[in-house]
Coordinates of C-alpha atoms and ligand atoms in Angstrom, one line a residue:
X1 CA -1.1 -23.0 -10.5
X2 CA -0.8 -20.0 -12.5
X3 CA 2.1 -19.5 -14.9
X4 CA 3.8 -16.6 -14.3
X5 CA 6.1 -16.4 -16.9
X6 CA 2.9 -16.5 -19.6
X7 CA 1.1 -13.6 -17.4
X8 CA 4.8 -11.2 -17.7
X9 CA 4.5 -8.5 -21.4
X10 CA 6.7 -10.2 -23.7
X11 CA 9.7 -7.7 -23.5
X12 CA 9.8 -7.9 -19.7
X13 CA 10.1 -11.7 -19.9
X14 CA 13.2 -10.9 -22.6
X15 CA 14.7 -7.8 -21.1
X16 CA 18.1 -8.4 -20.2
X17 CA 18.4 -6.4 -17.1
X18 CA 21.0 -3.9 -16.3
X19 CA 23.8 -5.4 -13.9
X20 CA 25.0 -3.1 -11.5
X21 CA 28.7 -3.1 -9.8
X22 CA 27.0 -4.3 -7.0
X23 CA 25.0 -7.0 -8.5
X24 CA 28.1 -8.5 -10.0
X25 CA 30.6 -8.4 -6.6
X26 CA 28.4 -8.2 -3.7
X27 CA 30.8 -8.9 -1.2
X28 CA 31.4 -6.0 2.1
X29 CA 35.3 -6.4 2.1
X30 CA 37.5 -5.3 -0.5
X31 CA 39.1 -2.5 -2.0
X32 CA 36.4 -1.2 -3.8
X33 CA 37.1 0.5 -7.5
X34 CA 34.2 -1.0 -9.3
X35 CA 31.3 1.7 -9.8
X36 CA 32.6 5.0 -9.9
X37 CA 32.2 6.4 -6.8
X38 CA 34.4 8.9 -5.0
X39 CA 36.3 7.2 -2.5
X40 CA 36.2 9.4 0.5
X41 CA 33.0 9.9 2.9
X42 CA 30.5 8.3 4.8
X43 CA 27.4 7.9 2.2
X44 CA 30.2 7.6 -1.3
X45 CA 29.0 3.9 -1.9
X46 CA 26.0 2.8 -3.6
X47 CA 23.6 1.1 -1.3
X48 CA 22.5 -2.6 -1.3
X49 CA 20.5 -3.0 -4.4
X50 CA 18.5 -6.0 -2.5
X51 CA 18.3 -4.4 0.8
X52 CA 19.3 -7.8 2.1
X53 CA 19.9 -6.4 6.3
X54 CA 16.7 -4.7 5.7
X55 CA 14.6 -7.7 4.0
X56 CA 16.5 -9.9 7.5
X57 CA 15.3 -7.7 9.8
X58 CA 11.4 -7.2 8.2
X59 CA 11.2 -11.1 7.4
X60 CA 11.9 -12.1 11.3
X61 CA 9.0 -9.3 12.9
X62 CA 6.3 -10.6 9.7
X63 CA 7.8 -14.3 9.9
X64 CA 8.0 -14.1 6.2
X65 CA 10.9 -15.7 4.6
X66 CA 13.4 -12.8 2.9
X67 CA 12.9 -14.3 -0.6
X68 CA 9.4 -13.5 -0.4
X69 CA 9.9 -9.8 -0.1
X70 CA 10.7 -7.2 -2.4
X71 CA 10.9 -3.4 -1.2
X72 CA 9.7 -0.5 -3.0
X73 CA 10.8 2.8 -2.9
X74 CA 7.1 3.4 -1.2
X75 CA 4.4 0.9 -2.2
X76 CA 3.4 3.4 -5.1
X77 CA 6.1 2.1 -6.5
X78 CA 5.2 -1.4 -6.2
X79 CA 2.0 -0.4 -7.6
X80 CA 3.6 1.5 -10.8
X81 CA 5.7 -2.2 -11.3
X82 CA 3.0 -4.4 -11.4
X83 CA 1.6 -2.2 -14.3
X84 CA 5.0 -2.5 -15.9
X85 CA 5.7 -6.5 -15.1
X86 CA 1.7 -7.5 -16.2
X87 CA 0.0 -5.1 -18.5
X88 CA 0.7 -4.3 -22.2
X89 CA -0.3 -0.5 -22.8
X90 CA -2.8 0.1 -25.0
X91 CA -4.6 -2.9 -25.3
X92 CA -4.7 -4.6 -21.3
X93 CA -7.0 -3.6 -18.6
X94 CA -6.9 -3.9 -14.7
X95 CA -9.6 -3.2 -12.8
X96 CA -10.4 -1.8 -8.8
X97 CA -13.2 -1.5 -6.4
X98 CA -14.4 2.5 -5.7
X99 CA -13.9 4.8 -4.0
X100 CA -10.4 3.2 -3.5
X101 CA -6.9 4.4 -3.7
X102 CA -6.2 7.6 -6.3
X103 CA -3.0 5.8 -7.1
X104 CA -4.2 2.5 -8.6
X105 CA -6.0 4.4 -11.4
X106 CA -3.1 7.4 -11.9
X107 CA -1.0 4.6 -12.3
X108 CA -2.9 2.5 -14.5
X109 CA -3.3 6.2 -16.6
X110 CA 0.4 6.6 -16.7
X111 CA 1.0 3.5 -18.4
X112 CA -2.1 3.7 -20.6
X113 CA -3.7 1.0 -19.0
X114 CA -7.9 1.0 -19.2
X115 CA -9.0 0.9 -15.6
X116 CA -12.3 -0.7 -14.8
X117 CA -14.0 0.7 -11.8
X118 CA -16.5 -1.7 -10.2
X119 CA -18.6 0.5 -7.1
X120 CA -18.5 -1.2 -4.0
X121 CA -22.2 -1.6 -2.7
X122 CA -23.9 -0.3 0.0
X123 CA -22.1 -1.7 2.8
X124 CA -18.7 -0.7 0.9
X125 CA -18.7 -4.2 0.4
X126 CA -17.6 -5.9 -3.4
X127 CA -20.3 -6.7 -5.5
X128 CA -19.4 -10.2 -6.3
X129 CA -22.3 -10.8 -8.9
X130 CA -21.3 -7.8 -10.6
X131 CA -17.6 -8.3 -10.6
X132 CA -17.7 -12.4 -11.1
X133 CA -18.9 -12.3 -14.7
X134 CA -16.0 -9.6 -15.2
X135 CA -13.3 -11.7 -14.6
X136 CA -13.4 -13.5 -17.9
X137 CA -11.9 -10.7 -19.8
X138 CA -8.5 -12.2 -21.4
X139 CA -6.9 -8.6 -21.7
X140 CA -7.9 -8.3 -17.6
X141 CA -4.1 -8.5 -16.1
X142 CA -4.7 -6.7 -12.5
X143 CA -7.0 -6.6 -10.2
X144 CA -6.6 -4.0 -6.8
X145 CA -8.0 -4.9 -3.5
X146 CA -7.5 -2.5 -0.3
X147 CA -8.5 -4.3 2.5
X148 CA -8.5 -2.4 5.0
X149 CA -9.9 0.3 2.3
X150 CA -9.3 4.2 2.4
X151 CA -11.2 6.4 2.4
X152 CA -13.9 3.8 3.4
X153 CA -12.3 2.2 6.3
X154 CA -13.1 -1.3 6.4
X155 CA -12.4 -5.1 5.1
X156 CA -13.4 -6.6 2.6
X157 CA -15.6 -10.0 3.5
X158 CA -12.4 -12.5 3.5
X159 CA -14.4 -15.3 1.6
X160 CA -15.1 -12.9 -1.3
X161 CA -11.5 -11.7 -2.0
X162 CA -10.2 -15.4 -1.9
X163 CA -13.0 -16.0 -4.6
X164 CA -11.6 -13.5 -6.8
X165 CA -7.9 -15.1 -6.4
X166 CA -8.9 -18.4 -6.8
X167 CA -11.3 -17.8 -9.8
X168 CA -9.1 -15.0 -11.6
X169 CA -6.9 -16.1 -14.5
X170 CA -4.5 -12.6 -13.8
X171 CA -2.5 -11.0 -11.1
X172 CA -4.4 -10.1 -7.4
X173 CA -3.0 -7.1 -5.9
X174 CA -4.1 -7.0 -2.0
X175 CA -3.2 -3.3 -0.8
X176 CA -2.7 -4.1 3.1
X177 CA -1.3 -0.8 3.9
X178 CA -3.4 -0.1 6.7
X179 CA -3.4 -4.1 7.9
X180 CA -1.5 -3.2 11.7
X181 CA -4.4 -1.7 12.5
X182 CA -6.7 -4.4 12.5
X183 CA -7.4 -7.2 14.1
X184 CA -8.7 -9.3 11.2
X185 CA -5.5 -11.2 9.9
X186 CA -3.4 -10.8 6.7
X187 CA -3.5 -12.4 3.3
X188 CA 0.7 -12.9 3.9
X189 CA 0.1 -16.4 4.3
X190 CA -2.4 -16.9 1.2
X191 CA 0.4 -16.3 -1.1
X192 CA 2.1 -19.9 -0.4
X193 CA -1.3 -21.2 -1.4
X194 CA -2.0 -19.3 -4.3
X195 CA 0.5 -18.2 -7.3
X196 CA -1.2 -15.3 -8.4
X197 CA -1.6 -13.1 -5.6
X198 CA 0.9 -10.5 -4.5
X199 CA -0.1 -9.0 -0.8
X200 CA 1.4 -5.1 -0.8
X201 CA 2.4 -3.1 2.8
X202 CA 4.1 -0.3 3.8
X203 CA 6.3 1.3 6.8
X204 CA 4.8 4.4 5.8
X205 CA 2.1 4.3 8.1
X206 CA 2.1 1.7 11.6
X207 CA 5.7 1.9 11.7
X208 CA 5.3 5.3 11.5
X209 CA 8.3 6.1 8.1
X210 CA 5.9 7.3 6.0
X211 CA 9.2 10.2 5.1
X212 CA 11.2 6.7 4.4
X213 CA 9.1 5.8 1.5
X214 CA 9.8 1.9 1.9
X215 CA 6.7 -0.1 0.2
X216 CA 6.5 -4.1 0.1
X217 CA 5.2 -6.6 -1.9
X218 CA 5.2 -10.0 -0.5
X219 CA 4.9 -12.6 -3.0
X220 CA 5.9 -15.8 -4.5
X221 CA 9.6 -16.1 -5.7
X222 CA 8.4 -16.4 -9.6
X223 CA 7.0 -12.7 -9.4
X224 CA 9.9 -11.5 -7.0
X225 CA 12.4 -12.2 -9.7
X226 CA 10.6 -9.7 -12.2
X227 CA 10.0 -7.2 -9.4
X228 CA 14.4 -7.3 -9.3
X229 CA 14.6 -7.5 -13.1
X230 CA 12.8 -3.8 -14.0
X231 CA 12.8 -1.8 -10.6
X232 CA 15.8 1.0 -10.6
X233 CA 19.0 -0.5 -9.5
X234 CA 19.7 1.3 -6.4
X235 CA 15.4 2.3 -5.5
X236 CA 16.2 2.4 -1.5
X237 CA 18.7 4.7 -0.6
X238 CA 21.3 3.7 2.0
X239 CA 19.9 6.3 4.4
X240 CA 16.5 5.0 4.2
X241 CA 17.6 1.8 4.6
X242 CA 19.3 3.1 7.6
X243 CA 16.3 4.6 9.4
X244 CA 14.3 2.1 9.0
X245 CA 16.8 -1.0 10.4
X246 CA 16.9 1.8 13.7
X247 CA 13.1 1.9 13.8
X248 CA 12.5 -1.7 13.6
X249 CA 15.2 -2.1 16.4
X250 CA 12.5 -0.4 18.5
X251 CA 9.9 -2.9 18.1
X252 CA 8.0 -2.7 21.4
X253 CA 7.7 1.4 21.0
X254 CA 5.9 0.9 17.7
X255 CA 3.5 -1.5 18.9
X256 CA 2.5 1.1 22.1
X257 CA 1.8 4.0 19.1
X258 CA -0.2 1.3 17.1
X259 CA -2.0 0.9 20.8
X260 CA -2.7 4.2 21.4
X261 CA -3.8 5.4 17.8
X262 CA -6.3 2.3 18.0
X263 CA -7.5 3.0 21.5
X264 CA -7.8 7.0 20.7
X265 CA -9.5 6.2 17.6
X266 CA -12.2 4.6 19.7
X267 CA -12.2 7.8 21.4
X268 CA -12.7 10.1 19.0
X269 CA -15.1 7.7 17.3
X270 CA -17.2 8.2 20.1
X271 CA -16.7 12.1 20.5
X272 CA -17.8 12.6 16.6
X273 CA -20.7 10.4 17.0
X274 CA -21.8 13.1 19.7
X275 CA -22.0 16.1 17.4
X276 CA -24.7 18.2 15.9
X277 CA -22.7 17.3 12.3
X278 CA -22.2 13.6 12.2
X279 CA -24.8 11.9 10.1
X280 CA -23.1 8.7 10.3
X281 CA -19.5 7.4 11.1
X282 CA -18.6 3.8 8.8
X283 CA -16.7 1.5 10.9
X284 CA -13.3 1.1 10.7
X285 CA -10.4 -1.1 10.3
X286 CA -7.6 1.8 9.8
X287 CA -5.9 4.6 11.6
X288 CA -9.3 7.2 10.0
X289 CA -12.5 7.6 10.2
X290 CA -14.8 8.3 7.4
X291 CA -17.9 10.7 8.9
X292 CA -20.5 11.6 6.6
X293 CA -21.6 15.3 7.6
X294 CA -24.0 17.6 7.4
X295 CA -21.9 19.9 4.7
X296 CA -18.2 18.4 4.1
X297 CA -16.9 21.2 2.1
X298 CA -18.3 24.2 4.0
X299 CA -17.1 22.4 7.5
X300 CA -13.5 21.4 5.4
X301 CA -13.4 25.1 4.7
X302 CA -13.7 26.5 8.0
X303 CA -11.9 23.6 9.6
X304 CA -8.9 24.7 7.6
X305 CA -9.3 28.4 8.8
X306 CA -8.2 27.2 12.4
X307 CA -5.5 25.1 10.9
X308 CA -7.0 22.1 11.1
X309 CA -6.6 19.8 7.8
X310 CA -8.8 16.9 7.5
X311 CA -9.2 15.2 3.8
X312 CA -12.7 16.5 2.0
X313 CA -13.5 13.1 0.3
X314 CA -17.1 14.3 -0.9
X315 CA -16.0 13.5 -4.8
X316 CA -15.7 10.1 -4.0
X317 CA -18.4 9.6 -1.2
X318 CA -21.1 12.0 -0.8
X319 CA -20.1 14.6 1.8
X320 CA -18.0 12.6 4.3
X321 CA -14.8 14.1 5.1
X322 CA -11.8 11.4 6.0
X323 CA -10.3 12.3 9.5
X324 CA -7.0 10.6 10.3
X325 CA -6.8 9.7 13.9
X326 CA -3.8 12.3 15.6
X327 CA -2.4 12.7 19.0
X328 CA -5.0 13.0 22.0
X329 CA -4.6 17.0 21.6
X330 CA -4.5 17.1 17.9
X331 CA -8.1 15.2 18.3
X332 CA -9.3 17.3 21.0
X333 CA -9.2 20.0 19.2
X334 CA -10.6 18.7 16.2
X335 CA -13.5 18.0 18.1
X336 CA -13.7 21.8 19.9
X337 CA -13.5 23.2 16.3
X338 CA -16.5 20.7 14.5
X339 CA -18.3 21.4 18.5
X340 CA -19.3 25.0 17.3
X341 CA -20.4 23.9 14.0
X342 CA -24.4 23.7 14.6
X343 CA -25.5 21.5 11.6
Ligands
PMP401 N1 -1.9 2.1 -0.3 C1 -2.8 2.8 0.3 C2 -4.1 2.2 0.5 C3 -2.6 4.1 0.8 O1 -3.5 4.8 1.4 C4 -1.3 4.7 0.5 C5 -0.9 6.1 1.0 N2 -1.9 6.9 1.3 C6 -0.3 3.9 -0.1 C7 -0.7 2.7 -0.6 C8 1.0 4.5 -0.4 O2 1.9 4.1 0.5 P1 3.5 4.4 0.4 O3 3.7 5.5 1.3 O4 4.1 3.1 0.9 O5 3.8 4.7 -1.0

C-alpha cells in the first residue's frame, strides 16, 4: 500500500484550505445570507462546490461509488492538480510515453516540472525495458498513461501498465478519455486494488459535452481528499452542472452516437485504406484515425482550402495526419476531397 500522505509536497499536506459558505452550511433550505450573493435571479447562488447530484447521477451509469469521484473543470484540470498535489517544482520529475497528449508536458512546464519523455516503440507500444530501469528515480512523482492513446489510437498492452502501477513507488495517471470507445475494459476497477493509481475521464468526448468542460479522476478516497483541498472552490459552474445531469438523463441517445461513430469509423477506415494517399492506417481504439500519407502537410493544406480541418500531426509522427471520425456526410466528403489527391 502506498502512503499517500508521504507522496503529497509538504505545503499541500499543511495547507489549510479555504472554507467556502457552502462548505460550512450545505444544506438546500434556508434563508440564505451567507456568501454575498445578490438575492434575486435564477443563477445568484453559488453552485455545489462537490457537485454532489452530478457525482450521484455519474457514480450509478460507471457503478463507481460517489466518494471515488472528483470532477474537474475538464480533465486538463485534473491533469494541472496532480502536478500541484505530487510534484515539488524545481527539483521533481514526471514522466509520459510519446507522441502522447500536448497537455501532460504544458502542464508539467507550467509548474516547472522536468518531464521525461520515453518513445513508444514501433508498435506504439511502451518500451518496458527502457522504462523499467526508470522507475527508480526518487524525484519521479507522475507518471501519464493514455490508453486508448491520441494521436496514436490504440491501448496500451494491459499487463504492461499494471507492471508500471504495481512496480512504481509514485502516482499512475491513466488518461482514459477516449475509453467509451473501446471494447477493451477500464482500469476503474484497478484503483480498489491498487493505492497509487488515479484513472482520469471525461464528458468531453462520448457523452458528447466537450463545451461543458467536466473532467474526472476516479480514485481512492486518500487522493480525492487532496483533489477537494487545492481545486478552486466553485470549479463547475451551476450551469454545467446543469447540462450535463440533462444529458446523462438521456442515457440510451448517447449510447446510439457512441454506436454510430464506432460503426462509421469502420467505414471510413475502410474508405481511406482505398486511396492513392494512405500509406498505412494504425488501428484504433478511439473516435480517430491516425493515416500516415503520402505528404501530410501539403494534403492538410489543401484539405483546409475546401474547409475541411483535419489535425496535421507530422511533428509528432512522421507525416500522418489525425482524422476525427464526423457525421456520415462530414466523412463523405472528406473522402471526395483526399479522392482527387493522386499521391
Ligand atoms: N486527455 C486526452 C487524451 C485528450 O485527448 C483530451 C482532449 N483532447 C483531454 C484529456 C482533455 O479533455 P477535457 O476536455 O476533459 O479537458
Amino acid at each position: 500500500m502506498t502512503d499517500i500522505d508521504k507522496l503529497v509536497r509538504n505545503n499541500v499536506r499543511n495547507l489549510a484550505p479555504y472554507s467556502s459558505a457552502r462548505d460550512e452550511f450545505s444544506g438546500k433550505e434556508g434563508i440564505f445570507l451567507d456568501a454575498n450573493e445578490n438575492p434575486y435571479g435564477n443563477l445568484n447562488r453559488y453552485p455545489d462546490p462537490y457537485q454532489r447530484e452530478l457525482k450521484s447521477a455519474i457514480s450509478k451509469i460507471k457503478g463507481i461509488p460517489e466518494e471515488k469521484i472528483f470532477l474537474g473543470n475538464g480533465s486538463d484540470e485534473v491533469i494541472d492538480l496532480c502536478f500541484r498535489i505530487f510534484c515539488n517544482p524545481g527539483t521533481d520529475k514526471a514522466l509520459t510515453f510519446s507522441p502522447t497528449y500536448g497537455m501532460y508536458e504544458v502542464s508539467a512546464a507550467i509548474n516547472d516540472i522536468k518531464i521525461i519523455k520515453v518513445p513508444l516503440n514501433g508498435s506504439f507500444q511502451i518500451d518496458m525495458p527502457v522504462v523499467l530501469p526508470l522507475l527508480d528515480d526518487e524525484t519521479l512523482k507522475l507518471i501519464f498513461i493514455c490508453s486508448p492513446n491520441n494521436p496514436t489510437g490504440n491501448c496500451f498492452n494491459r499487463a504492461d501498465i499494471e507492471k508500471i502501477i504495481s512496480t512504481f513507488h509514485g502516482i499512475v495517471v491513466i488518461d482514459e478519455a477516449y475509453i467509451d470507445f473501446t471494447e477493451k475494459p477500464s482500469f476503474t476497477p484497478l484503483t480498489s486494488a491498487y493505492s497509487n493509481l488515479i484513472v482520469m475521464q471525461t464528458l468531453s468526448k462520448a457523452m458528447g459535452l466537450a463545451a461543458v468542460r467536466i473532467g474526472m479522476a476516479i480514485t481512492n478516497t486518500d487522493i480525492i481528499k487532496y483533489f477537494n483541498k487545492i481545486k478552486p472552490p466553485y470549479n463547475i459552474s451551476t450551469i454545467n452542472q446543469r447540462a450535463a445531469l440533462k444529458m446523462l438523463a438521456t442515457k440510451g441517445e448517447n449510447k446510439r452516437q457512441i454506436n454510430l461513430i464506432i460503426r462509421e469509423r469502420d467505414i471510413l477506415s475502410a474508405k481511406l485504406l482505398d486511396l492513392k494517399i494512405t500509406k498505412k492506417i494504425f488501428p484504433t481504439d478511439a473516435n480517430f484515425i491516425l493515416l500516415e500519407v503520402t505528404d501530410a502537410t501539403g494534403i492538410y493544406s489543401s484539405l483546409v482550402e475546401k474547409n475541411i480541418i483535419v489535425r496535421n500531426r507530422t511533428s509528432v509522427v512522421n507525416n500522418c495526419l489525425r482524422i476525427t471520425v464526423g457525421k456520415p456526410l462530414e466523412n463523405n466528403a472528406l473522402v471526395s476531397a483526399l479522392n482527387s489527391f493522386e499521391q
